[in-house]
């Protein structure tokens, strides 16, 4: 498949992931109560895969170098500071509900959105939160990595699936009219994984006083 066609297919898939219900056919979630914390507040483990590499890079070589995956972590806080006008400036679908930082090294995929010696920042829209005011589907999540980096920005668009967020990402480079690299991602709350693997306390053991 030609590169332009592949990019178009993945871009359409990203739009459908955000706007429609999940792949399992379940309807979109009901809107969360106004003023509730954004669903992504806290720390999340992240896994990224590469579908289409940046222009000028060999797909097979990059996938082999990255072993098919790049992993890292995000930390989000509710947005009580950034104004709604930020959404227009960075291309978010609605006023930001959260911001934070990320620890993900994309260099095995052939690019790096981190902006020099600045703290790697992320701003986004998730269900609920102090700034939530329509403009995005009730179960959709949009995240922009390093919004102040004019050379390269990574946009994540996904949907909530229980304790995870699943979707697509694309790299937008300055001076190019469309995405220059695309792939898929999964965010998982670490607490959910620990809860599933932690054994229940044995009966008969009294809890210790703090």
Short mmCIF file of C-alpha atoms in Angstrom, two decimals:
data_model
loop_
_atom_site.label_atom_id
_atom_site.label_comp_id
_atom_site.label_asym_id
_atom_site.label_seq_id
_atom_site.Cartn_x
_atom_site.Cartn_y
_atom_site.Cartn_z
CA UNK A 1 0.00 0.00 0.00
CA UNK A 2 1.43 3.47 -0.88
CA UNK A 3 2.60 5.52 2.10
CA UNK A 4 0.00 8.27 1.53
CA UNK A 5 -2.80 5.69 1.52
CA UNK A 6 -1.48 4.06 4.68
CA UNK A 7 -1.37 7.40 6.49
CA UNK A 8 -4.90 8.19 5.36
CA UNK A 9 -6.22 4.84 6.60
CA UNK A 10 -4.66 5.26 10.03
CA UNK A 11 -5.85 8.87 10.29
CA UNK A 12 -9.41 7.78 9.52
CA UNK A 13 -9.13 5.02 12.10
CA UNK A 14 -8.04 7.55 14.71
CA UNK A 15 -11.02 9.77 13.98
CA UNK A 16 -13.39 6.82 14.22
CA UNK A 17 -11.87 5.70 17.51
CA UNK A 18 -12.57 9.06 19.10
CA UNK A 19 -16.00 9.70 17.66
CA UNK A 20 -17.58 6.25 17.80
CA UNK A 21 -18.14 3.58 20.40
CA UNK A 22 -15.51 1.00 21.25
CA UNK A 23 -14.51 -1.88 19.00
CA UNK A 24 -16.53 -4.24 21.20
CA UNK A 25 -19.71 -2.41 20.13
CA UNK A 26 -20.59 -1.03 23.54
CA UNK A 27 -22.25 2.41 23.54
CA UNK A 28 -20.32 5.47 24.69
CA UNK A 29 -20.27 6.12 28.42
CA UNK A 30 -22.58 8.66 29.98
CA UNK A 31 -21.05 12.02 30.82
CA UNK A 32 -19.39 12.19 34.23
CA UNK A 33 -20.71 14.71 36.80
CA UNK A 34 -19.48 18.26 36.26
CA UNK A 35 -16.59 19.15 38.55
CA UNK A 36 -15.45 15.55 39.05
CA UNK A 37 -11.71 14.84 38.64
CA UNK A 38 -10.66 14.00 35.07
CA UNK A 39 -10.59 10.27 34.48
CA UNK A 40 -6.85 10.24 33.75
CA UNK A 41 -5.72 12.09 36.89
CA UNK A 42 -2.79 10.15 38.37
CA UNK A 43 -0.01 7.95 37.00
CA UNK A 44 -0.44 5.71 33.93
CA UNK A 45 1.80 3.14 32.23
CA UNK A 46 2.06 3.60 28.46
CA UNK A 47 2.90 1.29 25.56
CA UNK A 48 3.39 2.58 21.99
CA UNK A 49 3.69 0.65 18.73
CA UNK A 50 4.76 1.95 15.32
CA UNK A 51 2.63 1.42 12.20
CA UNK A 52 4.12 3.93 9.74
CA UNK A 53 7.65 5.30 10.40
CA UNK A 54 8.77 8.92 9.87
CA UNK A 55 9.63 9.91 6.32
CA UNK A 56 13.06 8.71 5.30
CA UNK A 57 13.24 5.84 7.82
CA UNK A 58 13.06 2.12 7.15
CA UNK A 59 10.09 0.55 8.92
CA UNK A 60 11.67 -2.88 9.44
CA UNK A 61 14.86 -1.45 10.93
CA UNK A 62 12.97 0.79 13.37
CA UNK A 63 10.67 -2.01 14.52
CA UNK A 64 13.62 -4.29 15.10
CA UNK A 65 15.51 -1.60 17.05
CA UNK A 66 12.49 -0.91 19.26
CA UNK A 67 11.47 -4.58 19.55
CA UNK A 68 8.09 -3.43 18.26
CA UNK A 69 7.24 -1.39 21.36
CA UNK A 70 8.20 1.74 23.28
CA UNK A 71 7.14 1.91 26.93
CA UNK A 72 6.99 4.70 29.47
CA UNK A 73 4.80 6.50 31.98
CA UNK A 74 2.52 9.56 32.22
CA UNK A 75 1.56 11.62 35.27
CA UNK A 76 -1.54 13.84 35.05
CA UNK A 77 -3.08 16.48 37.29
CA UNK A 78 -6.50 18.21 36.98
CA UNK A 79 -6.32 21.53 35.16
CA UNK A 80 -7.24 24.45 37.40
CA UNK A 81 -4.97 26.92 35.62
CA UNK A 82 -4.83 26.73 31.83
CA UNK A 83 -7.56 28.81 30.12
CA UNK A 84 -9.91 27.45 27.47
CA UNK A 85 -8.04 29.46 24.81
CA UNK A 86 -5.17 26.97 25.08
CA UNK A 87 -7.30 24.46 23.17
CA UNK A 88 -7.30 26.66 20.08
CA UNK A 89 -3.58 27.27 20.25
CA UNK A 90 -2.59 23.59 20.36
CA UNK A 91 -5.46 21.98 18.44
CA UNK A 92 -7.33 20.23 21.25
CA UNK A 93 -11.04 19.48 20.65
CA UNK A 94 -12.13 21.21 23.89
CA UNK A 95 -10.79 23.14 26.86
CA UNK A 96 -7.98 21.19 28.57
CA UNK A 97 -9.04 19.15 31.60
CA UNK A 98 -5.57 18.03 32.63
CA UNK A 99 -1.86 18.57 32.19
CA UNK A 100 1.27 16.84 33.39
CA UNK A 101 4.50 15.22 32.28
CA UNK A 102 5.66 12.08 30.53
CA UNK A 103 8.65 9.75 30.56
CA UNK A 104 8.65 8.14 27.12
CA UNK A 105 11.68 7.85 24.83
CA UNK A 106 10.47 7.81 21.22
CA UNK A 107 13.96 7.81 19.70
CA UNK A 108 13.80 4.10 18.78
CA UNK A 109 10.94 5.15 16.47
CA UNK A 110 13.14 7.74 14.76
CA UNK A 111 12.02 10.98 16.46
CA UNK A 112 11.99 12.78 19.81
CA UNK A 113 9.20 15.25 20.73
CA UNK A 114 10.94 16.39 23.92
CA UNK A 115 11.90 20.03 23.66
CA UNK A 116 15.58 20.36 24.49
CA UNK A 117 16.23 20.81 28.21
CA UNK A 118 12.60 21.65 29.05
CA UNK A 119 10.47 19.39 31.22
CA UNK A 120 8.50 17.03 28.91
CA UNK A 121 4.95 18.33 29.25
CA UNK A 122 1.56 17.07 28.11
CA UNK A 123 -1.86 18.72 27.96
CA UNK A 124 -5.12 17.01 27.20
CA UNK A 125 -8.87 16.50 27.35
CA UNK A 126 -10.42 13.59 29.24
CA UNK A 127 -13.92 12.87 30.59
CA UNK A 128 -14.83 15.01 33.59
CA UNK A 129 -12.59 17.60 35.21
CA UNK A 130 -12.87 21.27 36.18
CA UNK A 131 -12.56 22.53 32.60
CA UNK A 132 -14.81 20.00 30.85
CA UNK A 133 -17.38 21.82 28.76
CA UNK A 134 -18.40 19.78 25.74
CA UNK A 135 -16.68 19.59 22.40
CA UNK A 136 -15.49 15.99 22.85
CA UNK A 137 -17.19 12.62 23.16
CA UNK A 138 -17.97 11.45 26.70
CA UNK A 139 -15.46 8.56 26.52
CA UNK A 140 -12.79 10.15 24.32
CA UNK A 141 -9.28 11.16 25.37
CA UNK A 142 -6.97 13.53 23.47
CA UNK A 143 -3.40 14.22 24.59
CA UNK A 144 -0.74 16.46 23.06
CA UNK A 145 2.90 15.86 23.99
CA UNK A 146 5.29 18.81 24.21
CA UNK A 147 2.82 21.41 22.86
CA UNK A 148 5.50 24.13 22.88
CA UNK A 149 7.78 22.13 20.55
CA UNK A 150 7.36 23.61 17.08
CA UNK A 151 9.57 20.92 15.46
CA UNK A 152 7.64 17.79 16.47
CA UNK A 153 4.46 17.12 18.42
CA UNK A 154 2.77 13.81 19.18
CA UNK A 155 -1.02 13.74 19.31
CA UNK A 156 -2.81 10.84 21.02
CA UNK A 157 -6.51 10.15 20.34
CA UNK A 158 -8.24 7.27 22.08
CA UNK A 159 -11.24 5.98 24.01
CA UNK A 160 -11.70 4.76 27.56
CA UNK A 161 -11.91 0.97 27.92
CA UNK A 162 -12.46 0.19 31.59
CA UNK A 163 -9.12 0.83 33.34
CA UNK A 164 -7.33 1.53 30.04
CA UNK A 165 -7.23 4.05 27.22
CA UNK A 166 -6.71 2.61 23.72
CA UNK A 167 -6.15 4.59 20.55
CA UNK A 168 -3.81 5.89 17.88
CA UNK A 169 -1.03 8.46 17.86
CA UNK A 170 0.58 10.49 15.13
CA UNK A 171 3.67 12.64 14.86
CA UNK A 172 3.12 16.09 13.38
CA UNK A 173 6.33 17.76 12.21
CA UNK A 174 6.70 21.43 11.37
CA UNK A 175 6.40 22.27 7.70
CA UNK A 176 4.45 19.16 6.74
CA UNK A 177 0.75 19.09 5.93
CA UNK A 178 -0.09 15.76 7.57
CA UNK A 179 1.16 13.13 10.00
CA UNK A 180 4.72 11.94 9.37
CA UNK A 181 4.54 8.84 11.61
CA UNK A 182 1.59 6.94 13.07
CA UNK A 183 0.95 4.07 15.45
CA UNK A 184 -1.16 2.74 18.31
CA UNK A 185 -0.98 3.18 22.09
CA UNK A 186 -2.41 1.78 25.32
CA UNK A 187 -2.50 3.55 28.69
CA UNK A 188 -3.08 1.42 31.79
CA UNK A 189 -3.49 2.60 35.37
CA UNK A 190 -0.74 0.84 37.41
CA UNK A 191 -3.05 0.56 40.43
CA UNK A 192 -5.44 -1.61 38.41
CA UNK A 193 -2.69 -4.10 37.59
CA UNK A 194 -1.47 -4.23 41.18
CA UNK A 195 -4.98 -4.80 42.50
CA UNK A 196 -5.45 -7.79 40.21
CA UNK A 197 -2.15 -9.39 41.25
CA UNK A 198 -2.17 -8.63 45.00
CA UNK A 199 -3.36 -11.64 47.06
CA UNK A 200 -6.17 -11.13 49.56
CA UNK A 201 -5.11 -11.02 53.26
CA UNK A 202 -5.37 -14.33 55.07
CA UNK A 203 -8.33 -14.79 57.38
CA UNK A 204 -7.68 -14.43 61.10
CA UNK A 205 -4.98 -11.76 60.82
CA UNK A 206 -6.02 -8.57 62.54
CA UNK A 207 -5.03 -5.30 60.94
CA UNK A 208 -2.19 -3.53 62.69
CA UNK A 209 -2.81 -0.16 64.23
CA UNK A 210 -1.00 2.66 62.42
#
